[in-house]
Coordinates of C-alpha atoms in Angstrom, one line a residue:
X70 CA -38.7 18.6 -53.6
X71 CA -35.3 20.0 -55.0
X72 CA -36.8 19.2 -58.6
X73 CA -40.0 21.1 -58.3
X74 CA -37.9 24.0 -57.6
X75 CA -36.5 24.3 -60.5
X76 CA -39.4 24.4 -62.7
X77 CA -41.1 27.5 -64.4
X78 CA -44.0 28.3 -62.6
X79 CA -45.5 27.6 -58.7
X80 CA -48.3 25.9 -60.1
X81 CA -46.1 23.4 -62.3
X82 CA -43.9 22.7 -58.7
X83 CA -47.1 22.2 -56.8
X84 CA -48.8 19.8 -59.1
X85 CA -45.0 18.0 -59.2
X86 CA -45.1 18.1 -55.5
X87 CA -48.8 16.4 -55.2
X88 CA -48.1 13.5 -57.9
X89 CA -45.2 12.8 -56.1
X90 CA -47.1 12.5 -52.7
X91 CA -49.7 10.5 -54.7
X92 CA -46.9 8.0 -55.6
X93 CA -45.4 7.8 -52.4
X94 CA -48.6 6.5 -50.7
X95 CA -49.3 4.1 -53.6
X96 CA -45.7 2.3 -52.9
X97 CA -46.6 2.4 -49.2
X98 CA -49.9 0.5 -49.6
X99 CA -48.6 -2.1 -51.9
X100 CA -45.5 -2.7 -48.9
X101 CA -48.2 -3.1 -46.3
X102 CA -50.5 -5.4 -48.8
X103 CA -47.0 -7.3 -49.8
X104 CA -46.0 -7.3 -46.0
X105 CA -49.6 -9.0 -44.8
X106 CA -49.6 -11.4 -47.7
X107 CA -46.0 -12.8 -46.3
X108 CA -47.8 -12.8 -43.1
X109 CA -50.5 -14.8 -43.9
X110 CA -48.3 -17.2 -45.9
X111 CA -45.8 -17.5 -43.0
X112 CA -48.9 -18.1 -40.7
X113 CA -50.3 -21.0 -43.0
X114 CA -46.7 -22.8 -43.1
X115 CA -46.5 -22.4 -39.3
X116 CA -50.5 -24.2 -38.7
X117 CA -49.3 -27.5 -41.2
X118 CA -46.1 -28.2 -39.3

């Protein structure tokens, strides 16, 4: 992380660095939830055709 670099102390950088990674697996959860929701939706219009 560029901008964890720059601030003052190791400590500051690391908990930066560990809210970041926090966030980063949030967003990829809500894709997969988002992505088997469409799934499912998809699979419901294809069974009434």
């Amino acid at each position: 992380m560029i901008i964890a670099g720059l601030l003052s102390s190791k400590s500051e950088a690391e908990e930066i660095e560990y809210i970041a990674k926090i966030f980063t697996v949030k967003n990829r959860v809500r894709f997969i939830v988002r992505k088997e929701f469409i799934n499912e939706l998809l699979s419901k219009e294809e069974n009434h055709k």
